Amino acid sequence: MNVFTLLELPKSSVGLSSIPTRNGPRTGQQLHKVARTDADLDSASASRSGTTSGVTRIRISGEDLRPSLLPEPFHAIRHNIAIILTPFKQPSLSESYEAVSLRARYIVCVDGKGEGLYNILKEKLQSSMTDVKDKALDALMEKEWISSMVQLCDWFHDAIGLLQSLLSPLDQVYIHRVKGTRTIKALAYDIFNDRIFGHARISEKLIENLSSWAAGDRQNSASERASRSSLACLLNHLIVHDVYFGPSRYEQYLLTSTEEYYTSLAATLNHDMHEDPSAFFDLAYDLIEAEVERAEETFPPSSRQAIKETTIRALFILPNVPASKDVNTNWLDRLSWLATPETIKAYVDSDRVPTMGKMYHLFSTLSSVSSSRAPLQVLSTTWKVYIHNIVSSIVKAASTDPSAPDSEDKMVPNLLKFREHAEGILDIAFISKDTNKRDGDFTQALTDGFISGFKTRRVKPAEMLAKYLDGMMRKGQAKFLESLSKSKTTASADGDTTMRVETRSTQDTLFQSYLLRVLSLYRFSEDKDVFRTFYHRQLAKRLLLGRSASSDAEVAMLRMLKEQYDSEFDMGETMFKDLALSTEMMSDFRNHKVVHGANEDNLDVRVLQRSAWPFDVSKKQILIPDEMERQLSTFTAFYHKKHGNRKLDWDHALGTMSLKTRFRPPENNAVEKELSVSLYQGVILLMFQEKNKISFLEIREVQHSIDDDDLRRTLQSLACGKKKVLLKEPAGRDVHDDDIFLFNDKFVLSEEGTKAGYKIHVNSIQAKVSVKESATTNRHIQEDRKHLLDAAIVRIMKSKKQLTYEEIKVQTVETVKRHFAPEVTVSIHRPALALICAFVGRGNQKPSGSFG
């Protein structure tokens, strides 16, 4: 008998039974170790108890299945296979699973008839497909067709699994002997796929049902939404049967039908919502989100991204887009219609920045789908135009709104506020999923938008930046941060709306941070020479008028500007040297007066080099008191004695003076104050020593050397500012010829006079840049630019000898760009042309190109 027949035992029955016999006490000739019964399984227990048992005989029970007793080995197993392959029928075999498995092993391993068994299995699989096909068609006709199809596939998988277990010798032995033979599972699935999923009517009806389900689910039908999990199971069965993926498979059909549906819907929505691109985007994004949610719950993971990309492609790429690598203007036009500067502005104004983030990620997906950066370039260009529009509106606000005189002063704060807001939008809306950082194209677009926005009002942004920095340096970090905090509306827990800076180190950090933010705007300006000129003028005024909060801060600021922003910032160094030399000279002058018996010590002179200070000396001298004139003459004689070959010109425009004044308010005692004023203000106030009431025409007649505009603004600072030392009749902001001015004895009773200490500083017009001074300075800058262009052209032609007109333009722009960006329309002047001819036109040669 074969060894497999003896040792292959059923698992669910007692194949071996023990029959104990008792033959009396064991003798010494008997074996020491004997078989144990179930009653005494523990040998240690048996030895401890000291009991003995007789010999155990083993008897094999069950049917004798020797080959000579199997007249027809295939009959029973054929019948059992047919029962297992009967759809939706609980297998009730004619014999136990153990018997079927034993027969299969005998047929394959003992009798060597594995081919016969394999053919029987194949025959039964093919014949059973008729019933399975009918069941599938019936299931597809039902309302709950998805569940029915899942049940049918589940039954088939269970049946094949059972056959694999019972007929395992075929997989374990037979198919390894016969090369090219399929396993039981592969054979069954191939037949099922061919007869069921490959059946024309079943395939057609399945596709039709899938279409109906998708349409119902997109209409938010409750029944379709409830069947998502069942459909997921059905799609998993399609994957298992290898009929889901690949061309002309069910996944491709689902993708195609999705694209057709949304392409048609997009055409309709585009027509109906042509006037409202924002509403179209919101609806389209909701549709994409719904499709992604449906895919997450229904489709396998590998199909979800394809479904999303197909939906996006259908909604935002027109149906007539050819399969070409060339950029198609049709669908890019749709994106341009969707993402406009007005749309972005509406999102920002309505606090819908996250929606912009959705648009960015949508365009990013479109770029991935189209294998091109064109969609993101459309959005980044729109972002740049939006930035340009806002910046342009800020820098042009003063020129377009003359009714708001302080709009120019608000330019830099508004630019800083918008820059901070735009940076915040970058951190929310334009973060790349690949790097989890800002998209570099959008960061660059922000920079380009600021640069182009600054160009809409040339030179003015650079001028206002210099003025704003002047205000910061005059106030110093403590006062500036205090004024800055008052403009904020963030309330603390105790209701205080101001920001308190506790420590000096915190002040330093905050002030430096804000200073860098202002200077970051300077990088957007191409008018470096304008900023440099106005900053130098304001620096000179701060130093001469004693309005700088800290000399160390001024030096540090100049060093930072020169090292990090503009290497031309070197004029300030000479200014500080002049001031240091002037301090030494005044020390010598005071010693000289002491030696000669003069004890007056109320004169402080600053001797400056004309080339180092950005001011023109006025040829007109104002009328000053005799005592002041005498002291100036004394210093002039002292200076010429030390420097006989130098010429000393007095410039009173930036002079200051201190006046001790007694205010006599009615019914009150006289109050003495010390007024710190400019020299212009001082000489006007001294006129009120003799008269309490003076007309504007009288003042102008006496101080006729003062420019009319400066005179009017000086009187404005005394009578129309916060500290009204003078009164004007009639009251008003402007000074007219028929105005009358009176000394204000009640000033000490006003709010400003009450809270002021003994020494009162009255703001002077010289500390600020007037409209006339600004225009004059800009005119000088434009003249300097012409000379700079001429000099650059001459140097280039001297070096290159001969160039075309276009080459000259390119190299000239490159040469002067560290100062300013010249407009291409600026022509080469005749003097420069003559110089070029002198260098290039040697012999009969002429310069190449045409010159204006």
GROMACS .gro file of N, CA and C in nm, residues 143-146 209-232 294 297-298:
model
   93
  143LYS      N    1  -3.276   4.665  -0.957
  143LYS     CA    2  -3.252   4.800  -0.906
  143LYS      C    3  -3.123   4.803  -0.822
  144GLU      N    4  -3.107   4.698  -0.742
  144GLU     CA    5  -2.987   4.687  -0.659
  144GLU      C    6  -2.882   4.604  -0.732
  145TRP      N    7  -2.854   4.641  -0.856
  145TRP     CA    8  -2.767   4.562  -0.941
  145TRP      C    9  -2.624   4.554  -0.886
  146ILE      N   10  -2.579   4.658  -0.818
  146ILE     CA   11  -2.442   4.658  -0.768
  146ILE      C   12  -2.423   4.549  -0.664
  209ASN      N   13  -2.513   5.075  -1.672
  209ASN     CA   14  -2.546   5.092  -1.530
  209ASN      C   15  -2.446   5.182  -1.459
  210LEU      N   16  -2.317   5.169  -1.494
  210LEU     CA   17  -2.217   5.258  -1.435
  210LEU      C   18  -2.244   5.404  -1.470
  211SER      N   19  -2.286   5.429  -1.595
  211SER     CA   20  -2.319   5.565  -1.636
  211SER      C   21  -2.437   5.619  -1.558
  212SER      N   22  -2.540   5.536  -1.543
  212SER     CA   23  -2.658   5.579  -1.467
  212SER      C   24  -2.622   5.606  -1.322
  213TRP      N   25  -2.537   5.521  -1.267
  213TRP     CA   26  -2.498   5.543  -1.127
  213TRP      C   27  -2.421   5.673  -1.111
  214ALA      N   28  -2.325   5.700  -1.201
  214ALA     CA   29  -2.245   5.823  -1.191
  214ALA      C   30  -2.332   5.947  -1.206
  215ALA      N   31  -2.428   5.941  -1.302
  215ALA     CA   32  -2.517   6.056  -1.320
  215ALA      C   33  -2.602   6.079  -1.197
  216GLY      N   34  -2.654   5.972  -1.138
  216GLY     CA   35  -2.735   5.987  -1.018
  216GLY      C   36  -2.654   6.037  -0.900
  217ASP      N   37  -2.532   5.988  -0.886
  217ASP     CA   38  -2.447   6.033  -0.775
  217ASP      C   39  -2.410   6.180  -0.791
  218ARG      N   40  -2.385   6.224  -0.916
  218ARG     CA   41  -2.353   6.366  -0.938
  218ARG      C   42  -2.473   6.456  -0.911
  219GLN      N   43  -2.593   6.398  -0.918
  219GLN     CA   44  -2.713   6.474  -0.884
  219GLN      C   45  -2.750   6.461  -0.737
  220ASN      N   46  -2.655   6.407  -0.658
  220ASN     CA   47  -2.674   6.391  -0.513
  220ASN      C   48  -2.791   6.300  -0.479
  221SER      N   49  -2.808   6.195  -0.562
  221SER     CA   50  -2.912   6.097  -0.532
  221SER      C   51  -2.872   6.017  -0.408
  222ALA      N   52  -2.966   6.003  -0.316
  222ALA     CA   53  -2.934   5.935  -0.189
  222ALA      C   54  -2.901   5.788  -0.211
  223SER      N   55  -2.973   5.723  -0.304
  223SER     CA   56  -2.951   5.579  -0.325
  223SER      C   57  -2.813   5.553  -0.385
  224GLU      N   58  -2.773   5.638  -0.480
  224GLU     CA   59  -2.641   5.620  -0.540
  224GLU      C   60  -2.530   5.647  -0.439
  225ARG      N   61  -2.548   5.751  -0.357
  225ARG     CA   62  -2.445   5.782  -0.256
  225ARG      C   63  -2.433   5.668  -0.155
  226ALA      N   64  -2.546   5.604  -0.123
  226ALA     CA   65  -2.544   5.495  -0.026
  226ALA      C   66  -2.476   5.370  -0.083
  227SER      N   67  -2.472   5.359  -0.216
  227SER     CA   68  -2.415   5.239  -0.277
  227SER      C   69  -2.269   5.256  -0.315
  228ARG      N   70  -2.204   5.364  -0.270
  228ARG     CA   71  -2.063   5.386  -0.305
  228ARG      C   72  -1.974   5.274  -0.254
  229SER      N   73  -1.997   5.229  -0.133
  229SER     CA   74  -1.912   5.123  -0.079
  229SER      C   75  -1.930   4.994  -0.158
  230SER      N   76  -2.056   4.966  -0.200
  230SER     CA   77  -2.080   4.844  -0.279
  230SER      C   78  -2.012   4.854  -0.414
  231LEU      N   79  -2.016   4.972  -0.475
  231LEU     CA   80  -1.950   4.989  -0.604
  231LEU      C   81  -1.798   4.975  -0.589
  232ALA      N   82  -1.745   5.023  -0.478
  232ALA     CA   83  -1.603   5.005  -0.453
  232ALA      C   84  -1.567   4.857  -0.450
  294ARG      N   85  -1.600   6.156  -0.436
  294ARG     CA   86  -1.660   6.034  -0.493
  294ARG      C   87  -1.550   5.932  -0.525
  297GLU      N   88  -1.409   5.758  -0.213
  297GLU     CA   89  -1.496   5.657  -0.153
  297GLU      C   90  -1.522   5.538  -0.245
  298THR      N   91  -1.498   5.555  -0.374
  298THR     CA   92  -1.541   5.453  -0.469
  298THR      C   93  -1.426   5.389  -0.545
   0.00000   0.00000   0.00000
